[in-house]
PDB file of C-alpha atoms in Angstrom:
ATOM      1  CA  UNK A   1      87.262  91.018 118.944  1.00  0.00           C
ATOM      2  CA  UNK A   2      87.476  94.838 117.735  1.00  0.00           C
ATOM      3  CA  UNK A   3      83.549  96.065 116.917  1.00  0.00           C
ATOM      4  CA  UNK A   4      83.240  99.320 115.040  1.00  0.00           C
ATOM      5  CA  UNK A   5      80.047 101.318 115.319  1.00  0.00           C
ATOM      6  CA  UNK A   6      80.742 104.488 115.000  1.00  0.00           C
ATOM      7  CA  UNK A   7      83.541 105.988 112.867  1.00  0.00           C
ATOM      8  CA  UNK A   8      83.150 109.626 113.724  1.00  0.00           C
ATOM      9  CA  UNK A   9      83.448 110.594 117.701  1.00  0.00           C
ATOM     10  CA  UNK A  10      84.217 114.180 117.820  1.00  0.00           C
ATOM     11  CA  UNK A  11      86.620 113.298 120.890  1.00  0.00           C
ATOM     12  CA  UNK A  12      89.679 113.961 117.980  1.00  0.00           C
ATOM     13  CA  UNK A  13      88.544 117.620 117.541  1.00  0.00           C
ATOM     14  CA  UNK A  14      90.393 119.082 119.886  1.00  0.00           C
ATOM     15  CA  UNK A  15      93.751 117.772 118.184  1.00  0.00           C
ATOM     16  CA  UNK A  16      94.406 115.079 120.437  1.00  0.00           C
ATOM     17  CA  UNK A  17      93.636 110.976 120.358  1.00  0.00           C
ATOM     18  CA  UNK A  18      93.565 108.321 122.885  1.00  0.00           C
ATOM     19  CA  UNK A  19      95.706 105.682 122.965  1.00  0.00           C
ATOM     20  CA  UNK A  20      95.024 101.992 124.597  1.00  0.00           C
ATOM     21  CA  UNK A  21      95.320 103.100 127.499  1.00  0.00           C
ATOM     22  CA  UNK A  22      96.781 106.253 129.071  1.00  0.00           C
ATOM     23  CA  UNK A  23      96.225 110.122 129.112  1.00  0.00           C
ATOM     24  CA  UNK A  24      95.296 111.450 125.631  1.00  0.00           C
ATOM     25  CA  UNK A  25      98.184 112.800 123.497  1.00  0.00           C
ATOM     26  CA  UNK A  26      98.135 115.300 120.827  1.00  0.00           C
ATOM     27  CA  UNK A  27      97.835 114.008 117.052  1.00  0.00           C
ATOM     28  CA  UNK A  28     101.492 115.420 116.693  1.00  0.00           C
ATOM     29  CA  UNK A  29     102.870 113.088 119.090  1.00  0.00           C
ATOM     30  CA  UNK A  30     105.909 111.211 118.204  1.00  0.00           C
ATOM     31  CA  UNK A  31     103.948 107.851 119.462  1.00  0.00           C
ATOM     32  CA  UNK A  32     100.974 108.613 117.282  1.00  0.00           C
ATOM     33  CA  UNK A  33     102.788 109.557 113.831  1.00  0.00           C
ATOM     34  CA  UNK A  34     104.872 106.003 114.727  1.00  0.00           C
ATOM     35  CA  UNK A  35     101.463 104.332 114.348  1.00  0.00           C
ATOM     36  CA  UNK A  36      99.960 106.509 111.905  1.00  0.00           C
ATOM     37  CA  UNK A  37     103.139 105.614 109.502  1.00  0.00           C
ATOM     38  CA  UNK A  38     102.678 101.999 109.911  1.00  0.00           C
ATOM     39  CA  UNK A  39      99.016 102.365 108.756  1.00  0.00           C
ATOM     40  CA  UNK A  40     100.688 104.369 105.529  1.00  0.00           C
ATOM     41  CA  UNK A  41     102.706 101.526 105.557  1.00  0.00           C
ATOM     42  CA  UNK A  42     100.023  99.270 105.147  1.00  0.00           C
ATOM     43  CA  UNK A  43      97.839 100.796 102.936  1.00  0.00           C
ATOM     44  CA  UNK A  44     101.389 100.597  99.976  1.00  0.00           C
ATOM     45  CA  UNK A  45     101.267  97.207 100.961  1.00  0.00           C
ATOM     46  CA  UNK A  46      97.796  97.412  99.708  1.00  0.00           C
ATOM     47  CA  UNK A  47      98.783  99.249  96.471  1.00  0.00           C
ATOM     48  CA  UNK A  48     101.507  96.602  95.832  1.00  0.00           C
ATOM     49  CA  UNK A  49      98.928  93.318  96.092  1.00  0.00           C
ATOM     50  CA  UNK A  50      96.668  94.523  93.455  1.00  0.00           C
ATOM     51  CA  UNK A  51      99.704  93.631  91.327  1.00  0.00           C
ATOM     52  CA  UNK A  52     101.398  90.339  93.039  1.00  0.00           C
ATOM     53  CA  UNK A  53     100.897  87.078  92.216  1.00  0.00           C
ATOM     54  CA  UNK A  54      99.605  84.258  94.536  1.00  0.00           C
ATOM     55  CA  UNK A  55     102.681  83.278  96.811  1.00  0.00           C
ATOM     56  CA  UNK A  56     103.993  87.016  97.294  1.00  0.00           C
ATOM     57  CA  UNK A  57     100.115  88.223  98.021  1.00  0.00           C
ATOM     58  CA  UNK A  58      99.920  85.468 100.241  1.00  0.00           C
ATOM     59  CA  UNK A  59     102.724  87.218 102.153  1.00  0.00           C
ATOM     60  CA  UNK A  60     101.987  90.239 102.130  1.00  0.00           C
ATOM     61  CA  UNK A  61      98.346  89.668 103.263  1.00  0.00           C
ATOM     62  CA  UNK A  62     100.505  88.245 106.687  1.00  0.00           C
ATOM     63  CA  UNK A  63     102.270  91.129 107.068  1.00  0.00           C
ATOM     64  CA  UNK A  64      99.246  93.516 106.481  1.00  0.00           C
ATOM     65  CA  UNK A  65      97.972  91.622 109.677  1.00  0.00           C
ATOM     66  CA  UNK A  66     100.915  91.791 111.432  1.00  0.00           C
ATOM     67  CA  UNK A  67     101.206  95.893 110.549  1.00  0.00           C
ATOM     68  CA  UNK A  68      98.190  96.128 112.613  1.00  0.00           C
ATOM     69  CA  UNK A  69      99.192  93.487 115.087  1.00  0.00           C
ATOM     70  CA  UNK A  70     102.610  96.437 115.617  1.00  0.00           C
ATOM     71  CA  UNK A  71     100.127  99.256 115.158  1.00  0.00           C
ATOM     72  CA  UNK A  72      98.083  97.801 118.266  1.00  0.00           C
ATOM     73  CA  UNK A  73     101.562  97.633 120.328  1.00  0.00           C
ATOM     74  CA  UNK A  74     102.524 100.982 119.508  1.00  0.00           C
ATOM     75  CA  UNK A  75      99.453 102.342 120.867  1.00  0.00           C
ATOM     76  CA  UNK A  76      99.448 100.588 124.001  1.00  0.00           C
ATOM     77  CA  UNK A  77     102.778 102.289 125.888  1.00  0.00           C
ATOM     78  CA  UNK A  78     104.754  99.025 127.664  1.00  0.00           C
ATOM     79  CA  UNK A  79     103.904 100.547 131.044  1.00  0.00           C
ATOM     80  CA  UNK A  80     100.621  98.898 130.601  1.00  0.00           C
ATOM     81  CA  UNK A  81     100.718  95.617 133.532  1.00  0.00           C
ATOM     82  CA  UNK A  82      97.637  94.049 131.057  1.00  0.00           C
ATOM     83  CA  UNK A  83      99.284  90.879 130.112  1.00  0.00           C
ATOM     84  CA  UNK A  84      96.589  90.797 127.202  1.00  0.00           C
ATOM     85  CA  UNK A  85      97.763  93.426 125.409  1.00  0.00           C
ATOM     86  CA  UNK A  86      99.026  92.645 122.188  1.00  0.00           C
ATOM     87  CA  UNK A  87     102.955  92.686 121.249  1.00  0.00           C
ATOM     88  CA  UNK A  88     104.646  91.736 118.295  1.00  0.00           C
ATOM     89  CA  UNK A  89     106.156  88.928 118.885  1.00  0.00           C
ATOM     90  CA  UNK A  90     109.366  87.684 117.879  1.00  0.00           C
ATOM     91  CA  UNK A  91     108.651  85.038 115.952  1.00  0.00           C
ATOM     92  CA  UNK A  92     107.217  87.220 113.595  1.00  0.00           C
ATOM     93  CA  UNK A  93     110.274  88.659 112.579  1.00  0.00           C
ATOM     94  CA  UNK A  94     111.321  85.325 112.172  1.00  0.00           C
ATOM     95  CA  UNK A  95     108.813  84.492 109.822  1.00  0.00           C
ATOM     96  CA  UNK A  96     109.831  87.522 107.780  1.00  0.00           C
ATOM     97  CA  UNK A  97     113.312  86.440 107.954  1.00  0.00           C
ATOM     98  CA  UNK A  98     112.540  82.793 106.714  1.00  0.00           C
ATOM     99  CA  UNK A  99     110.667  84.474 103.946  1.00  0.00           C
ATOM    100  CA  UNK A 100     113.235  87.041 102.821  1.00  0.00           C
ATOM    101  CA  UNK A 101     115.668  83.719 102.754  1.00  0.00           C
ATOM    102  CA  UNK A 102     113.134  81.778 100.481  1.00  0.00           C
ATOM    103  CA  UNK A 103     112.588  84.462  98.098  1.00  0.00           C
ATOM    104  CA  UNK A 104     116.240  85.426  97.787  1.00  0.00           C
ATOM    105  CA  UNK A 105     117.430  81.895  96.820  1.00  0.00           C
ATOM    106  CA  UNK A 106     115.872  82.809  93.371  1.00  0.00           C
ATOM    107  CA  UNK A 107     117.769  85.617  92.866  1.00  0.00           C
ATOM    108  CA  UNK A 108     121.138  86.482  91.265  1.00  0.00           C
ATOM    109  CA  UNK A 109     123.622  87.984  93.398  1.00  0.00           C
ATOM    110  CA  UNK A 110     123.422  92.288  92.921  1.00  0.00           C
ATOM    111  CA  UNK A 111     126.289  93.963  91.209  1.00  0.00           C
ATOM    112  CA  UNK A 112     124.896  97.435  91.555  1.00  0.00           C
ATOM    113  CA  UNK A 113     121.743  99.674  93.060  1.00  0.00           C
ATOM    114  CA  UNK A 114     118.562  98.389  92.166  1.00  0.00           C
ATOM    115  CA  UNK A 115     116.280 101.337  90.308  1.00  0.00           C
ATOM    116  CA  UNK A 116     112.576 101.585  91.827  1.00  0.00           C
ATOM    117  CA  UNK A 117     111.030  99.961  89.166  1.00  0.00           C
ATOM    118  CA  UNK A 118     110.721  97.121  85.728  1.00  0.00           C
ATOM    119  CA  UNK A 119     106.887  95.902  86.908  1.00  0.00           C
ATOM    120  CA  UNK A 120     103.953  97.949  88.415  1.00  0.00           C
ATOM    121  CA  UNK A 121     104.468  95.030  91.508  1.00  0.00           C
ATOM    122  CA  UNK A 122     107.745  95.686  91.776  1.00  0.00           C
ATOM    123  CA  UNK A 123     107.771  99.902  92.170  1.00  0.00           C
ATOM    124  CA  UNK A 124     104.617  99.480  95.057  1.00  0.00           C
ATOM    125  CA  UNK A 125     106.381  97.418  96.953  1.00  0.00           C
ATOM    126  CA  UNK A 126     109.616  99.780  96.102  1.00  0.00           C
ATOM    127  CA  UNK A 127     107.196 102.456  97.466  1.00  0.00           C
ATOM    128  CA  UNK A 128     106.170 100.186 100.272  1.00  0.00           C
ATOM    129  CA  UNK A 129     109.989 100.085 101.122  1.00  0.00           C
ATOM    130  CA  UNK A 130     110.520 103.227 101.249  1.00  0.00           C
ATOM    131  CA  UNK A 131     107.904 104.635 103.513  1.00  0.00           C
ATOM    132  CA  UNK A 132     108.467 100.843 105.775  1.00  0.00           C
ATOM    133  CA  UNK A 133     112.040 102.822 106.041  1.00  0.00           C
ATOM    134  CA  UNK A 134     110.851 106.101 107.147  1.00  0.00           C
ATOM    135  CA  UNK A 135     108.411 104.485 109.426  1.00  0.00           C
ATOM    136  CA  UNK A 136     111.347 102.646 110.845  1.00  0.00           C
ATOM    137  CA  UNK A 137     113.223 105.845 111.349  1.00  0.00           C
ATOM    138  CA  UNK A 138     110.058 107.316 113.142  1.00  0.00           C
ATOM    139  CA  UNK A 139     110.511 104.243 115.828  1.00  0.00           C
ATOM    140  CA  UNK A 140     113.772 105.014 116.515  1.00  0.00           C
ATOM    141  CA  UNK A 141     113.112 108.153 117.613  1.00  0.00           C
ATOM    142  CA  UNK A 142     110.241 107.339 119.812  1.00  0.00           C
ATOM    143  CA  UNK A 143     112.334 104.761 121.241  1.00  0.00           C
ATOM    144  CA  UNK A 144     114.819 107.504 121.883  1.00  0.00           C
ATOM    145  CA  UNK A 145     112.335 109.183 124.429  1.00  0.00           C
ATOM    146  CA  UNK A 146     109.785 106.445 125.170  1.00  0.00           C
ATOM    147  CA  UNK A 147     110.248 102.669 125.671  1.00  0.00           C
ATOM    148  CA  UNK A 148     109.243 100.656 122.738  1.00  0.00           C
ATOM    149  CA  UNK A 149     109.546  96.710 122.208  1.00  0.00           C
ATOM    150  CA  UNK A 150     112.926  95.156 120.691  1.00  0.00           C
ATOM    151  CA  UNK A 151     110.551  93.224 118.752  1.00  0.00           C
ATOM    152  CA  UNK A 152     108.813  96.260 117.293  1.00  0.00           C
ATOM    153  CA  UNK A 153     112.348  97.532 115.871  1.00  0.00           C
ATOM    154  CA  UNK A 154     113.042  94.674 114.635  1.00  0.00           C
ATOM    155  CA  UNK A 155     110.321  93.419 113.203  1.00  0.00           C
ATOM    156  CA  UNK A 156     110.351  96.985 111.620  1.00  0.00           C
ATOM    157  CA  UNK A 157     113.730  96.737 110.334  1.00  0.00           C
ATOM    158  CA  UNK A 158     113.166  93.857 108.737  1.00  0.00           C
ATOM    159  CA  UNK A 159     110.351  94.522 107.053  1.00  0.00           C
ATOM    160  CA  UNK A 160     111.885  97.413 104.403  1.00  0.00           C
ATOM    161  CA  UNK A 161     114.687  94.417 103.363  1.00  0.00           C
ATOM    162  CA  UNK A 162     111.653  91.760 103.080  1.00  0.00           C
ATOM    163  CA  UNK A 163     109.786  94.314 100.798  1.00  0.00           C
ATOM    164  CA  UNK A 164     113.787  95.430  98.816  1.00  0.00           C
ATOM    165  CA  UNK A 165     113.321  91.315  98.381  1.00  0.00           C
ATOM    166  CA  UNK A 166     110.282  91.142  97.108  1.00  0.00           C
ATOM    167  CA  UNK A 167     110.687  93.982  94.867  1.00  0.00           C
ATOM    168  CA  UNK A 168     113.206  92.113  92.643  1.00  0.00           C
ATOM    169  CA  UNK A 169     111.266  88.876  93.188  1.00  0.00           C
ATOM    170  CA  UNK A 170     108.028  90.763  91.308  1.00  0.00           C
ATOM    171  CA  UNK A 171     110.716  91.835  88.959  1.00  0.00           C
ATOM    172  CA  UNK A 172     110.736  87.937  87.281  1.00  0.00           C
ATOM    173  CA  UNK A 173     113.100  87.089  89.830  1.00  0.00           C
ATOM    174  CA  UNK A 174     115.513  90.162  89.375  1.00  0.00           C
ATOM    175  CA  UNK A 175     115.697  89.439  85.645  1.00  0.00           C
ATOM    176  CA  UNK A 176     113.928  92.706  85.145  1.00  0.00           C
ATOM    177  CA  UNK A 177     115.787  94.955  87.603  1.00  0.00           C
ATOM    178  CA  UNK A 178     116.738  97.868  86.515  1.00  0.00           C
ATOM    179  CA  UNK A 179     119.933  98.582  87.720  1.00  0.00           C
ATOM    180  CA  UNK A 180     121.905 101.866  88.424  1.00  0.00           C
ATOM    181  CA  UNK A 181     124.869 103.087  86.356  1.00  0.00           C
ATOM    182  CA  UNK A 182     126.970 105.330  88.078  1.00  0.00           C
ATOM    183  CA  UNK A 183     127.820 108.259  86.419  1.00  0.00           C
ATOM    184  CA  UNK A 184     125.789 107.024  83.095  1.00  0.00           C
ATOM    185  CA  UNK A 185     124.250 110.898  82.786  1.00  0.00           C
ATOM    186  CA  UNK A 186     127.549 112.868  83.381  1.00  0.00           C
TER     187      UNK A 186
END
């Protein structure tokens, strides 16, 4: 159980943060913007609930626990031996998955680019997409130089298409996409 009693420490002054376990690392490090991102993540999950309906916020309330549940792995480097340390697991990619397959059987095939946009719902969780991409792109390259779990990536890269789902789902089932017209301004 995670008890909070202090927010303020003064051990981040210097410009550096502790992880789970482990030396300290500087608040630039590639590890700690990884994490960082997926609490940015999380909070335009946030943004995107206050306008989602029941069975969309029910989801995204999951994932919102899972974000932490992959913040919490990304902080604790795999060399840890603790076998209580907590991982994403597989199965909640899955889950995703199962969801993104459940919300897309109520849409219409795509003939073109989707348009951020149509509802309030729909352009947070367009937002939430897009920084869910950049996030991912920040776990790549950590992975490049550090070891990071298979189940992080992919529950990672999943996430941005669940959200690119649930963006046209918000948008009365992708009846109010707005879609792109190449060329149209030429």
């Amino acid at each position: 159980m995670v008890k909070i009693n202090k927010i303020y420490t003064r051990t981040g002054d210097d410009g550096t943060t502790g992880l789970v376990n482990g030396p300290r690392r500087s608040k630039a490090d590639l590890r700690v913007d990884a994490y960082g991102l997926i609490d940015e993540t999380n909070a335009t999950i946030g943004l995107a609930r206050l306008e989602t309906v029941s069975d969309l916020d029910k989801m995204l309330e999951e994932i919102q626990n899972d974000l932490f549940d992959l913040g919490a792995d990304l902080a604790t480097p795999e060399q840890s031996e603790n076998k209580t340390d907590l991982r994403v697991l597989s199965t909640q990619t899955k889950r995703l998955e199962d969801e993104i397959d459940r919300l897309n059987e109520k849409l219409s095939p795509l003939k073109s680019f989707v348009l951020p946009g149509g509802s309030k719902a729909s352009a947070f969780l367009h937002l939430a997409r897009t920084v869910a991409r950049r996030t991912e792109r920040t776990i790549v390259a950590l992975s490049k130089q550090e070891n990071v779990s298979k189940d992080v990536l992919g529950y990672i890269n999943r996430l941005s298409d669940f959200l690119f789902v649930a963006a046209r789902y918000a948008n009365d089932c992708g009846k109010n996409d707005v879609l792109w017209v190449p060329g149209k301004n030429r």
